[in-house]
């Protein structure tokens, strides 16, 4: 019994004596790593809401892990690479060689983000016949307009587009014709600058309040529930600059919304002795929704007409949207 106990103790002591050798062997199998802190505030600057920064940081983390030495990341089953996000910074543990590649990747992303696009727009209300005065022919759903991916099954298809590309001479003729006509006017001429790939939005008009409902009874009273409807020119645009810096692809949604009237409708919560009318805006909407590739400093014109037939009536008033993208490239310091 004493002999068996001595044997177990001897075996335990042998294992303890081998642990340093085992640990050094395991350490030798792992490459040398360093921890680096990367400030990415500038790469998160396109977020409209700072609350989305962690979400953007997660996307950036995924890009790094899927681009730089994929098998090395612990999240991918590797043994050395980790990324943590903290207050606008990425804390990355990786080999020195991979840290260098990560720095180069972030520099490339900054180079892309250094590109901005200025979008000059002009919204015109004019008789359709004015386009002929300016020698402009409008095609219906022209092949030059590049559509986006086919919509998913069951998704609403984009409406047919009436538009064309214009050179500066035709734009000049159109503006002069508008200025000379008593039936034409420029509604608005907004301009904005956004980062490459960033979505921008414009609203030139009013927000009209209306009673959308009523609260439940409280102390014998109800409070109106107020909502707002936007009228005027409304647009969201996302520009993407081509790799050769010669074209800008615009994901464009634009509409002109007019309030025709406000209908009063009896509220469903009303008791027999209550009058709780709610309001329903009656809106007239003309819009365009397309993906179009425009040359840098080129001009594209799209009609915001109710239908194709109205655009053919020379006396009918139609809405014309002119848009001109300009690529701005800032030099990195």
Rosetta silent file (secondary structure, phi, psi, omega in degrees, C-alpha in Angstrom):
SEQUENCE: XXXXXXXXXXXXXXXXXXXXXXXXXXXXXXXXXXXXXXXXXXXXXXXXXXXXXXXXXXXXXXXXXXXXXXXXXXXXXXXXXXXXXXXXXXXXXXXXXXXXXXXXXXXXXXXXXXXXXXXXXXXXXXXXXXXXXXXXXXXXXXXXXXXXXXXXXXXXXXXXXXXXXXXXXXXXXXXXXXXXXXXXXXXXXXXXXXXXXXXXXXXXXXXXXXXXXXXXXXXXXXXXXXXXXXXXXXXXXXXXXXXXXXXXXXXXXXXXXXXXXXXXXXXXXXXXXXXXXXXXXXXXXXXXXXXXXXXXXXXXXXXXXXXXXXXXXXXXXXXXXXXXXXXXXXXXX
SCORE:     score description
SCORE:     0.000 S_00000001
   1 L     0.000  -44.130  178.964    0.000    0.000    0.000 S_00000001
   2 H   -66.591  -35.959  179.774    2.856    2.354    0.934 S_00000001
   3 H   -64.904  -42.329 -179.925    4.710    1.361   -2.278 S_00000001
   4 H   -63.250  -41.099 -179.471    1.684    2.172   -4.473 S_00000001
   5 H   -64.116  -41.627  178.109    1.334    5.579   -2.819 S_00000001
   6 H   -61.779  -37.872  179.863    5.026    6.326   -3.426 S_00000001
   7 H   -64.218  -41.306 -178.834    4.621    5.385   -7.106 S_00000001
   8 H   -66.886  -40.767  179.074    1.673    7.789   -7.542 S_00000001
   9 H   -63.348  -42.388  179.751    3.607   10.610   -5.853 S_00000001
  10 H   -62.221  -41.590  179.418    6.639    9.939   -8.077 S_00000001
  11 H   -63.610  -40.561 -179.749    4.448   10.011  -11.217 S_00000001
  12 H   -63.476  -41.783  179.957    2.877   13.317  -10.097 S_00000001
  13 H   -66.277  -35.536  177.224    6.303   14.848   -9.523 S_00000001
  14 H   -63.808  -43.494  179.244    7.435   13.741  -12.990 S_00000001
  15 H   -62.172  -44.217  179.243    4.374   15.420  -14.587 S_00000001
  16 H   -60.305  -39.002 -179.361    5.066   18.640  -12.644 S_00000001
  17 H   -68.612  -25.171 -178.876    8.661   18.624  -13.829 S_00000001
  18 H   -87.184  -16.457 -175.938    7.510   18.295  -17.462 S_00000001
  19 H   -56.290  -46.215  178.857    4.928   21.156  -17.340 S_00000001
  20 H   -58.053  -38.175  178.797    7.457   23.939  -18.122 S_00000001
  21 H   -67.113  -39.943 -179.838    8.647   21.976  -21.127 S_00000001
  22 H   -65.514  -44.159 -178.664    5.061   21.361  -22.295 S_00000001
  23 H   -63.743  -41.690  179.881    4.114   25.033  -21.874 S_00000001
  24 H   -66.332  -33.024  178.102    7.206   26.200  -23.754 S_00000001
  25 H   -67.408  -42.742  178.303    6.388   23.739  -26.546 S_00000001
  26 H   -64.398  -41.214 -179.672    2.801   25.084  -26.817 S_00000001
  27 H   -64.481  -35.047 -179.930    4.060   28.668  -26.775 S_00000001
  28 H   -66.288  -26.643 -179.998    6.515   27.848  -29.521 S_00000001
  29 H   -75.650  -20.235 -178.144    3.599   26.696  -31.708 S_00000001
  30 L   -95.697  133.996  178.455    1.873   30.103  -31.381 S_00000001
  31 L   -70.189  159.414  177.778    3.197   33.082  -33.383 S_00000001
  32 L   -72.691  131.872 -177.647    4.204   36.270  -31.609 S_00000001
  33 E  -119.448  159.466  173.746    1.317   38.739  -31.412 S_00000001
  34 E  -132.006  154.774  176.257    0.934   42.408  -30.634 S_00000001
  35 E  -105.666  125.601  179.689   -2.067   44.460  -29.542 S_00000001
  36 E  -123.366  147.509  177.248   -2.780   47.617  -31.568 S_00000001
  37 E  -110.564  123.718 -178.586   -5.430   50.303  -31.134 S_00000001
  38 E  -113.286  121.891  176.967   -6.963   51.730  -34.334 S_00000001
  39 E   -80.120  119.560 -177.056   -8.994   54.944  -34.213 S_00000001
  40 L  -118.874   21.307  179.222  -11.949   54.506  -36.593 S_00000001
  41 L   -55.077  -41.035 -177.931  -13.999   57.597  -35.752 S_00000001
  42 H   -67.097  -30.587  179.481  -13.517   58.866  -39.305 S_00000001
  43 H   -78.649  -13.111  177.113  -14.760   55.584  -40.789 S_00000001
  44 H  -100.074    1.473 -171.849  -17.921   55.834  -38.693 S_00000001
  45 L   -65.730  -20.629 -178.334  -18.577   59.470  -39.655 S_00000001
  46 L   -76.404   -9.101 -177.881  -21.201   58.538  -42.264 S_00000001
  47 L   -70.396  129.162  178.091  -23.612   57.265  -39.617 S_00000001
  48 L   -70.938  -28.610 -177.436  -26.637   59.541  -39.240 S_00000001
  49 L  -126.374  125.593 -178.836  -27.138   58.303  -35.699 S_00000001
  50 H   -61.208  -22.513  178.330  -24.239   57.666  -33.310 S_00000001
  51 H   -64.692  -18.253  179.736  -26.215   54.768  -31.866 S_00000001
  52 H   -87.225   -5.305 -178.627  -25.464   52.944  -35.127 S_00000001
  53 H   -56.626  -45.631  177.327  -21.692   53.207  -34.601 S_00000001
  54 H   -58.994  -35.553  178.927  -21.434   49.776  -32.887 S_00000001
  55 H   -66.228  -43.090  177.775  -23.351   48.270  -35.799 S_00000001
  56 H   -66.375  -37.097  177.991  -20.963   49.860  -38.310 S_00000001
  57 H   -64.008  -36.532  177.439  -18.000   48.734  -36.193 S_00000001
  58 H   -64.136  -40.775  177.826  -19.346   45.169  -36.320 S_00000001
  59 H   -64.702  -39.711  178.478  -19.501   45.380  -40.124 S_00000001
  60 H   -66.998  -40.134  176.545  -15.925   46.690  -40.207 S_00000001
  61 H   -59.590  -44.188  179.668  -14.795   43.894  -37.889 S_00000001
  62 H   -62.700  -40.424  178.901  -16.399   41.335  -40.178 S_00000001
  63 H   -62.518  -44.315  179.920  -14.661   42.884  -43.200 S_00000001
  64 H   -62.172  -46.100 -176.848  -11.258   42.708  -41.502 S_00000001
  65 H   -68.878  -24.550 -179.904  -11.742   39.099  -40.398 S_00000001
  66 H   -94.385   -1.684 -178.884  -12.890   38.057  -43.876 S_00000001
  67 H  -113.833  -39.787 -173.749  -10.023   39.865  -45.617 S_00000001
  68 L  -103.328  114.328  171.608   -6.918   39.455  -43.418 S_00000001
  69 L    39.380   66.140 -172.774   -5.584   35.907  -42.698 S_00000001
  70 H   -50.872  -45.839 -176.091   -9.007   34.330  -42.153 S_00000001
  71 H   -66.713  -12.515 -174.398   -7.823   31.113  -40.349 S_00000001
  72 H   -82.750  -17.711 -174.121   -5.945   33.109  -37.695 S_00000001
  73 E   -78.780  134.693  179.692   -8.991   34.713  -36.021 S_00000001
  74 H   -59.735  -37.678  177.995  -10.309   33.053  -32.870 S_00000001
  75 H   -64.557  -18.566  179.833  -13.893   33.803  -34.040 S_00000001
  76 H  -104.725   12.243  179.646  -13.068   31.806  -37.170 S_00000001
  77 L    95.076    5.303  179.695  -11.576   28.876  -35.288 S_00000001
  78 L   -84.441 -165.064 -172.797   -8.019   30.245  -35.166 S_00000001
  79 L  -124.254  -10.550 -170.731   -5.726   30.755  -32.179 S_00000001
  80 L  -125.445  -35.997 -168.128   -4.412   34.329  -32.162 S_00000001
  81 E   -84.036  130.196  174.394   -6.609   37.044  -33.684 S_00000001
  82 E  -138.587  150.426  175.303   -9.150   39.064  -31.682 S_00000001
  83 E  -134.789  131.365  174.794  -10.993   42.355  -32.274 S_00000001
  84 E  -128.335  139.567  178.162  -12.827   44.420  -29.686 S_00000001
  85 E  -102.566  133.963  178.391  -14.700   47.683  -30.289 S_00000001
  86 E  -149.908  110.694  170.756  -14.605   50.435  -27.671 S_00000001
  87 L    49.122   55.339  176.030  -15.772   54.049  -28.105 S_00000001
  88 L    81.790   11.700 -179.997  -14.718   54.593  -31.703 S_00000001
  89 E  -133.217  147.266  172.846  -11.632   52.390  -31.531 S_00000001
  90 E  -106.774  125.057  176.443  -10.769   48.845  -32.543 S_00000001
  91 E  -102.400  111.121 -170.822   -8.415   46.971  -30.219 S_00000001
  92 E  -118.752  128.720  172.681   -6.852   44.225  -32.323 S_00000001
  93 E  -105.487  120.405 -178.702   -4.544   41.406  -31.283 S_00000001
  94 E  -159.826  175.431  175.139   -2.719   39.861  -34.247 S_00000001
  95 E   -70.511  160.666 -178.882    0.720   39.042  -35.598 S_00000001
  96 H   -60.563  -40.070 -179.890    2.945   41.942  -36.659 S_00000001
  97 H   -63.467  -43.730  179.969    2.594   40.986  -40.317 S_00000001
  98 H   -70.541  -32.634  175.900   -1.215   40.911  -40.097 S_00000001
  99 H   -60.980  -39.497  178.133   -1.272   44.208  -38.169 S_00000001
 100 H   -62.992  -43.414  178.717    0.530   45.785  -41.103 S_00000001
 101 H   -65.110  -37.178  178.679   -2.072   44.387  -43.528 S_00000001
 102 H   -63.544  -43.735  177.870   -4.893   45.639  -41.293 S_00000001
 103 H   -60.466  -40.615  178.814   -3.412   49.150  -41.308 S_00000001
 104 H   -66.791  -38.017  177.985   -3.195   49.091  -45.115 S_00000001
 105 H   -63.259  -45.058  179.775   -6.807   47.898  -45.389 S_00000001
 106 H   -64.318  -35.752  176.550   -8.035   50.737  -43.165 S_00000001
 107 H   -64.102  -39.508  177.635   -6.025   53.225  -45.238 S_00000001
 108 H   -63.561  -41.030  178.272   -7.740   51.930  -48.396 S_00000001
 109 H   -63.878  -38.735  178.555  -11.120   52.364  -46.736 S_00000001
 110 H   -66.302  -35.595  178.780  -10.170   55.921  -45.771 S_00000001
 111 H   -62.490  -40.938  177.326   -9.136   56.594  -49.351 S_00000001
 112 H   -66.846  -41.572 -178.953  -12.604   55.552  -50.496 S_00000001
 113 H   -71.216  -18.193  178.320  -14.262   57.594  -47.776 S_00000001
 114 L   -71.732  -10.878  179.091  -12.204   60.631  -48.761 S_00000001
 115 E   -86.696  129.643  175.045  -14.342   60.787  -51.899 S_00000001
 116 E  -121.785  161.347  178.813  -17.434   62.967  -51.688 S_00000001
 117 E  -128.936  124.523  172.700  -20.176   63.700  -54.190 S_00000001
 118 E   -93.518  129.762 -178.338  -21.914   67.039  -54.602 S_00000001
 119 E  -114.413  113.687  176.797  -25.432   66.693  -55.970 S_00000001
 120 E  -101.276  126.558 -178.026  -26.951   69.740  -57.632 S_00000001
 121 E  -125.538  154.158  174.917  -30.680   69.491  -58.295 S_00000001
 122 E  -144.776  124.237  179.720  -33.299   71.687  -59.884 S_00000001
 123 E  -108.020  123.426 -173.522  -37.030   70.986  -59.784 S_00000001
 124 E  -122.835  137.358  170.053  -39.046   72.688  -62.500 S_00000001
 125 E  -108.726  120.777 -174.591  -42.803   72.882  -63.149 S_00000001
 126 E  -155.806  158.291  173.160  -43.439   73.574  -66.814 S_00000001
 127 E   -61.954  142.826 -178.751  -45.683   72.691  -69.768 S_00000001
 128 L   -58.433  -30.866 -179.115  -44.543   69.436  -71.393 S_00000001
 129 L   -66.219  -16.411 -179.933  -44.198   71.288  -74.700 S_00000001
 130 H   -65.257  -27.103  178.873  -41.360   73.346  -73.241 S_00000001
 131 H   -64.697  -36.209  177.679  -39.061   70.355  -73.636 S_00000001
 132 H   -66.980  -35.098  177.643  -39.492   70.534  -77.400 S_00000001
 133 H   -59.606  -34.778  179.755  -38.558   74.205  -77.274 S_00000001
 134 L   -92.264   11.811  179.308  -35.263   73.147  -75.732 S_00000001
 135 L    57.329   42.788 -179.587  -34.843   70.328  -78.323 S_00000001
 136 L  -112.359  124.504  174.350  -35.119   67.654  -75.643 S_00000001
 137 L  -103.532  132.148 -178.750  -36.572   64.223  -76.402 S_00000001
 138 L  -106.314  124.690  178.374  -37.609   62.130  -73.418 S_00000001
 139 E   -90.294  152.858  177.564  -37.399   58.354  -73.684 S_00000001
 140 E   -96.944  113.555  179.107  -39.667   56.009  -71.778 S_00000001
 141 L    54.671   53.467 -174.347  -37.632   53.653  -69.576 S_00000001
 142 L   -62.108  151.764 -178.658  -34.492   54.179  -71.698 S_00000001
 143 L   -69.740  -21.281  179.857  -31.852   51.457  -71.871 S_00000001
 144 L   -67.982  -20.136  178.931  -29.184   53.927  -70.745 S_00000001
 145 L   -84.088  118.223 -176.181  -30.783   53.940  -67.333 S_00000001
 146 L   -87.930  117.754  178.837  -29.309   51.055  -65.376 S_00000001
 147 L   -76.538  161.163  175.516  -31.815   49.363  -63.145 S_00000001
 148 L   -79.997 -168.336  178.615  -30.959   47.808  -59.812 S_00000001
 149 L   -62.651  150.650  178.609  -31.269   44.123  -58.983 S_00000001
 150 L   -60.133  138.657 -177.592  -34.530   42.471  -59.872 S_00000001
 151 L   -66.115  152.578  178.657  -37.028   42.820  -57.023 S_00000001
 152 L   -64.194  158.251 -179.355  -37.701   39.837  -54.830 S_00000001
 153 L   -58.030  126.866 -179.615  -40.749   37.746  -55.594 S_00000001
 154 L    91.295  -11.687 -179.890  -43.840   39.592  -54.460 S_00000001
 155 L   -78.208  153.159 -179.562  -41.984   42.914  -54.105 S_00000001
 156 L   -72.049  131.176  179.949  -43.355   46.017  -55.768 S_00000001
 157 L   -78.687  151.739  176.216  -41.648   46.742  -59.076 S_00000001
 158 L   -69.237  145.462 -178.626  -40.217   50.170  -59.803 S_00000001
 159 L   -70.548  150.935  175.726  -42.384   52.364  -61.967 S_00000001
 160 L   -56.364  142.844 -173.965  -41.365   52.938  -65.597 S_00000001
 161 L  -105.966  136.816  172.281  -39.003   55.878  -65.842 S_00000001
 162 E  -110.162  110.749 -176.312  -39.217   58.828  -68.208 S_00000001
 163 E  -165.812  173.865  179.599  -35.806   60.417  -68.459 S_00000001
 164 E  -164.394  160.182  174.122  -32.745   61.234  -70.525 S_00000001
 165 E   -89.790  143.154 -177.956  -29.149   62.411  -70.318 S_00000001
 166 E  -126.261  146.386  169.776  -28.465   66.038  -71.256 S_00000001
 167 L   -89.385  174.002 -175.603  -25.373   67.966  -72.220 S_00000001
 168 H   -63.380  -32.679  179.908  -24.719   71.433  -70.819 S_00000001
 169 H   -63.380  -44.023 -179.701  -26.123   73.141  -73.946 S_00000001
 170 H   -67.667  -36.557  176.762  -29.511   71.443  -73.566 S_00000001
 171 H   -62.995  -42.997  178.271  -29.604   72.256  -69.843 S_00000001
 172 H   -61.714  -43.071  178.252  -28.905   75.906  -70.679 S_00000001
 173 H   -62.004  -41.759 -178.648  -31.656   75.957  -73.308 S_00000001
 174 H   -64.734  -44.812 -178.928  -34.139   74.435  -70.874 S_00000001
 175 H   -64.438  -40.830  177.859  -33.370   76.933  -68.095 S_00000001
 176 H   -64.363  -39.426  179.200  -33.657   79.868  -70.527 S_00000001
 177 H   -65.294  -37.577  177.972  -36.981   78.517  -71.820 S_00000001
 178 H   -65.412  -43.309 -179.719  -38.277   78.246  -68.241 S_00000001
 179 H   -65.266  -29.732 -177.483  -37.220   81.810  -67.470 S_00000001
 180 H   -86.687  -13.986 -175.416  -38.941   83.083  -70.631 S_00000001
 181 L   -95.649  136.300  177.000  -42.243   81.225  -70.063 S_00000001
 182 L   -78.411  -15.300 -177.497  -45.046   82.621  -67.908 S_00000001
 183 L   -98.513    2.246 -177.069  -46.321   79.072  -67.353 S_00000001
 184 L  -122.583  150.925  177.413  -43.025   77.643  -66.042 S_00000001
 185 E  -158.525  154.846  174.122  -41.105   78.161  -62.826 S_00000001
 186 E   -87.158  119.925 -177.514  -38.316   76.675  -60.770 S_00000001
 187 E   -76.960  -43.142  179.731  -39.836   75.146  -57.628 S_00000001
 188 E  -164.121  156.790  178.562  -36.575   74.575  -55.772 S_00000001
 189 L  -137.469   69.283 -177.774  -32.849   74.123  -56.446 S_00000001
 190 L   -75.053  160.435  178.929  -31.366   72.151  -53.521 S_00000001
 191 E  -147.088  140.200  176.977  -27.767   71.066  -53.268 S_00000001
 192 E  -149.933  157.680  178.042  -26.017   68.669  -50.917 S_00000001
 193 E  -124.450  128.441 -178.879  -22.667   66.937  -50.465 S_00000001
 194 E  -131.897  161.154  174.790  -22.389   63.397  -49.131 S_00000001
 195 E   -71.310  154.450  174.360  -19.657   60.793  -48.724 S_00000001
 196 L   -55.701  122.855 -179.954  -19.244   58.106  -51.342 S_00000001
 197 L    87.001   -5.933 -179.250  -21.821   55.413  -50.527 S_00000001
 198 L   -88.655  140.581  177.483  -23.646   57.558  -47.963 S_00000001
 199 E   -87.475  132.002  176.493  -27.386   58.108  -48.280 S_00000001
 200 E  -118.646  155.471 -179.809  -28.576   61.703  -48.178 S_00000001
 201 E  -134.856  149.661 -179.155  -32.082   63.071  -47.930 S_00000001
 202 E  -135.896  136.656  171.781  -33.731   66.358  -48.855 S_00000001
 203 E  -137.076  115.757  176.062  -37.113   67.791  -47.962 S_00000001
 204 E  -117.957  105.098 -176.410  -38.105   71.193  -49.262 S_00000001
 205 E   163.580 -144.233 -176.978  -41.662   71.975  -48.181 S_00000001
 206 E  -127.294  158.892  168.912  -43.875   71.743  -45.127 S_00000001
 207 E  -111.973  114.986 -174.792  -44.863   69.264  -42.473 S_00000001
 208 E   -97.211  121.125  177.746  -48.610   69.464  -42.004 S_00000001
 209 E   -77.913  148.237  175.537  -50.022   68.337  -38.630 S_00000001
 210 E  -152.678  158.659 -179.643  -53.298   66.420  -38.508 S_00000001
 211 E   -83.218  110.956 -177.538  -55.368   64.499  -35.979 S_00000001
 212 E   -94.987  -14.078 -179.432  -54.608   60.821  -36.552 S_00000001
 213 E   178.850 -173.875 -179.103  -56.491   59.473  -33.528 S_00000001
 214 E  -134.288  146.978  179.029  -57.590   60.005  -29.941 S_00000001
 215 L   -74.693  168.874  173.493  -56.264   58.720  -26.652 S_00000001
 216 L   -70.463  160.144  179.626  -58.262   56.560  -24.254 S_00000001
 217 L   -62.235  133.264  176.048  -60.431   58.284  -21.703 S_00000001
 218 E  -143.873  116.946 -174.975  -58.513   59.675  -18.738 S_00000001
 219 L    56.590   35.643  176.396  -60.295   61.713  -16.073 S_00000001
 220 L    78.293    8.911 -178.387  -63.209   61.983  -18.460 S_00000001
 221 E  -130.381  155.456  173.753  -61.107   63.521  -21.265 S_00000001
 222 L  -119.813  150.649  177.142  -59.347   62.394  -24.425 S_00000001
 223 L  -112.730  137.915  178.048  -56.268   63.930  -26.036 S_00000001
 224 E   -68.843  142.082  176.238  -55.796   64.188  -29.829 S_00000001
 225 E   -99.846  113.614 -172.148  -52.946   62.126  -31.288 S_00000001
 226 E   -97.442  132.756  171.547  -51.108   64.322  -33.756 S_00000001
 227 E  -121.400  169.740  179.745  -49.157   63.086  -36.772 S_00000001
 228 E  -127.872  144.505  175.526  -47.431   65.002  -39.542 S_00000001
 229 E  -120.495  134.719 -179.540  -47.443   64.578  -43.299 S_00000001
 230 E   -87.338  135.981  173.919  -44.664   65.955  -45.480 S_00000001
 231 E  -125.878  161.393 -178.395  -45.516   67.946  -48.588 S_00000001
 232 E   105.743 -152.018 -179.248  -43.251   69.479  -51.236 S_00000001
 233 E   -92.456  125.583 -178.670  -40.133   67.976  -52.784 S_00000001
 234 E  -129.905  131.074 -178.168  -38.826   64.858  -51.011 S_00000001
 235 E  -150.775  143.295  168.109  -35.813   62.848  -52.115 S_00000001
 236 E  -123.861  134.155 -176.271  -33.335   60.254  -50.884 S_00000001
 237 E  -137.741  135.456  175.176  -30.160   59.673  -52.891 S_00000001
 238 E  -126.016  108.392  179.713  -27.226   57.315  -52.415 S_00000001
 239 E   -90.666  143.284  174.253  -24.263   57.932  -54.750 S_00000001
 240 E  -131.266  121.431 -176.428  -21.562   55.337  -55.461 S_00000001
 241 E   -84.961  136.953  179.166  -18.440   56.421  -57.352 S_00000001
 242 L   -69.703  159.943 -176.439  -16.947   54.036  -59.904 S_00000001
 243 L   -61.395  -31.038 -179.544  -13.416   52.709  -59.392 S_00000001
 244 L   -88.348    4.221  176.709  -12.080   54.852  -62.263 S_00000001
 245 L    62.354   27.036 -178.128  -13.724   57.978  -60.744 S_00000001
 246 L  -108.166  -18.002 -176.676  -15.568   58.672  -64.003 S_00000001
 247 E  -134.115  153.426  173.898  -19.162   57.751  -63.116 S_00000001
 248 E  -123.994  121.078  175.550  -21.558   58.126  -60.227 S_00000001
 249 E   -92.803  122.651 -177.238  -24.305   55.546  -59.784 S_00000001
 250 E  -107.390  125.061  167.279  -27.294   57.087  -58.044 S_00000001
 251 E   -90.868  101.790 -166.355  -29.914   55.127  -56.159 S_00000001
 252 E  -114.235  128.710  169.857  -32.556   57.807  -56.550 S_00000001
 253 E  -129.425  122.646 -177.873  -35.991   58.196  -55.040 S_00000001
 254 E  -140.534  143.023  179.541  -37.730   61.518  -55.616 S_00000001
 255 E  -150.762  154.878  170.878  -41.298   62.703  -55.225 S_00000001
 256 E  -119.904  120.605 -174.579  -43.411   65.837  -55.173 S_00000001
 257 E  -113.366  127.988  178.936  -46.257   65.613  -52.689 S_00000001
 258 E  -122.081  133.486  176.214  -49.224   68.003  -52.718 S_00000001
 259 E   -85.850  111.755  179.555  -51.986   68.129  -50.117 S_00000001
 260 E   -78.725  -45.090  178.999  -55.263   68.300  -52.010 S_00000001
 261 E  -166.015  168.056  177.335  -57.532   68.323  -48.967 S_00000001
 262 E  -116.714  112.033 -178.580  -57.915   67.002  -45.440 S_00000001
 263 E   -84.521  139.077  173.944  -60.863   64.629  -45.028 S_00000001
 264 E   -95.923  127.185 -177.774  -62.694   64.360  -41.696 S_00000001
 265 E  -126.375  134.812  178.375  -63.607   60.788  -40.745 S_00000001
 266 E   -59.289  134.523  179.439  -65.621   59.691  -37.669 S_00000001
 267 L   -75.453  147.829 -177.404  -63.335   58.105  -35.070 S_00000001
 268 L   -75.199  -20.634 -178.163  -63.904   54.476  -34.092 S_00000001
 269 L   -83.909   -7.233 -172.343  -63.547   55.244  -30.359 S_00000001
 270 L   -65.952  131.490  172.160  -66.386   57.732  -30.332 S_00000001
 271 L   -83.205  177.256 -175.958  -69.271   57.015  -27.966 S_00000001
 272 L   -59.861  -34.135 -177.213  -72.825   58.011  -28.776 S_00000001
 273 L   -99.667   12.778 -179.120  -72.415   61.444  -27.157 S_00000001
 274 L  -114.648  146.846  172.357  -68.857   62.081  -28.486 S_00000001
 275 L  -118.128  100.256 -175.293  -67.639   63.611  -31.715 S_00000001
 276 L  -119.585   65.517  179.201  -64.127   62.313  -32.270 S_00000001
 277 E   -68.452  143.156  170.769  -63.387   62.968  -35.911 S_00000001
 278 E  -113.287  165.238 -176.622  -59.952   62.068  -37.223 S_00000001
 279 E  -113.332  143.015  178.152  -58.295   63.514  -40.297 S_00000001
 280 E  -127.452  114.883 -179.985  -57.007   61.725  -43.379 S_00000001
 281 E   -66.874  134.075  174.009  -54.716   63.623  -45.765 S_00000001
 282 E  -101.633  106.834 -171.420  -55.664   63.368  -49.437 S_00000001
 283 E  -109.605  142.447  169.456  -52.315   63.549  -51.218 S_00000001
 284 E  -104.897  123.040 -174.329  -51.304   63.879  -54.855 S_00000001
 285 E  -126.497  127.663  168.984  -47.929   62.210  -55.383 S_00000001
 286 E  -119.448  138.133 -171.010  -45.689   62.118  -58.453 S_00000001
 287 E  -151.454  165.731  173.514  -42.456   60.204  -58.082 S_00000001
 288 E  -138.607  143.929 -178.752  -39.461   58.496  -59.625 S_00000001
 289 E  -144.791  107.789 -174.015  -37.528   55.510  -58.290 S_00000001
 290 E  -154.937  168.001  172.540  -34.486   54.347  -60.211 S_00000001
 291 E  -120.716  117.131 -173.034  -30.815   53.369  -60.262 S_00000001
 292 E  -135.364  140.619  178.893  -28.915   55.388  -62.859 S_00000001
 293 E  -103.272  119.697 -174.336  -25.222   55.773  -63.761 S_00000001
 294 E  -119.174  136.825  176.062  -24.264   59.363  -64.642 S_00000001
 295 E   -62.220  149.863  175.391  -20.866   60.630  -65.847 S_00000001
 296 L   -55.188  128.780 -176.431  -18.998   62.905  -63.436 S_00000001
 297 L    64.705   19.366  174.990  -20.324   66.457  -64.018 S_00000001
 298 L   -89.130  172.919 -177.790  -22.961   65.005  -66.333 S_00000001
 299 E  -124.068  134.631  175.051  -26.657   65.905  -66.365 S_00000001
 300 E  -127.539  137.428  179.140  -29.636   63.644  -66.016 S_00000001
 301 E  -119.373  132.121  177.134  -33.261   64.697  -66.368 S_00000001
 302 E  -129.820  140.783  178.880  -36.205   62.692  -65.061 S_00000001
 303 E   -91.566  132.414  172.737  -39.889   63.535  -65.337 S_00000001
 304 E  -103.780   72.517 -176.506  -42.071   63.377  -62.256 S_00000001
 305 L  -106.691  153.346 -178.366  -45.291   63.023  -64.223 S_00000001
 306 L   -64.635  -35.366  179.337  -48.507   61.308  -63.157 S_00000001
 307 L  -161.501  168.463 -176.746  -48.441   59.119  -66.255 S_00000001
 308 H   -64.750  -37.324 -177.234  -46.843   58.821  -69.670 S_00000001
 309 H   -64.630  -38.981  179.651  -49.845   60.275  -71.491 S_00000001
 310 H   -63.187  -36.814 -179.867  -49.767   63.489  -69.454 S_00000001
 311 H   -66.741  -20.053  179.375  -46.109   63.958  -70.379 S_00000001
 312 H   -86.448  -18.432  179.524  -47.130   63.820  -74.056 S_00000001
 313 L   -77.491  112.917 -174.176  -49.726   66.598  -73.722 S_00000001
 314 L   -62.077  -22.948 -178.519  -47.781   69.784  -74.635 S_00000001
 315 L   -93.139  -13.975 -177.436  -50.037   71.976  -72.457 S_00000001
 316 L   -70.532  137.057  177.625  -50.007   69.744  -69.404 S_00000001
 317 E   -80.867  122.928  178.824  -47.876   70.978  -66.486 S_00000001
 318 E  -120.267  162.159  177.545  -45.257   68.409  -65.573 S_00000001
 319 E  -104.857  130.182 -175.989  -42.501   68.337  -62.944 S_00000001
 320 E  -116.636  130.736  175.816  -38.926   68.040  -64.175 S_00000001
 321 E  -112.848  119.140  172.629  -35.978   67.015  -62.015 S_00000001
 322 E  -102.184  136.292 -179.998  -32.479   67.890  -63.181 S_00000001
 323 E  -139.545  136.527 -177.195  -29.605   66.327  -61.291 S_00000001
 324 E  -135.474  113.388  177.326  -25.853   66.782  -61.707 S_00000001
 325 E   -92.171  141.945  175.696  -23.271   64.848  -59.631 S_00000001
 326 E  -129.424  126.537 -178.455  -19.717   66.125  -59.128 S_00000001
 327 E   -83.573  129.086  176.121  -16.984   63.939  -57.621 S_00000001
 328 E  -117.052  123.572 -178.866  -14.818   65.586  -54.963 S_00000001
 329 E  -117.248  116.982  179.865  -11.664   63.750  -53.932 S_00000001
 330 L   -90.881  141.570  177.844   -9.827   64.951  -50.848 S_00000001
 331 L   -81.400  131.274  178.271   -6.148   64.225  -50.429 S_00000001
 332 L   -75.348  139.973  177.984   -5.316   62.193  -47.335 S_00000001
 333 L   -79.246    0.000    0.000   -2.779   63.715  -44.998 S_00000001
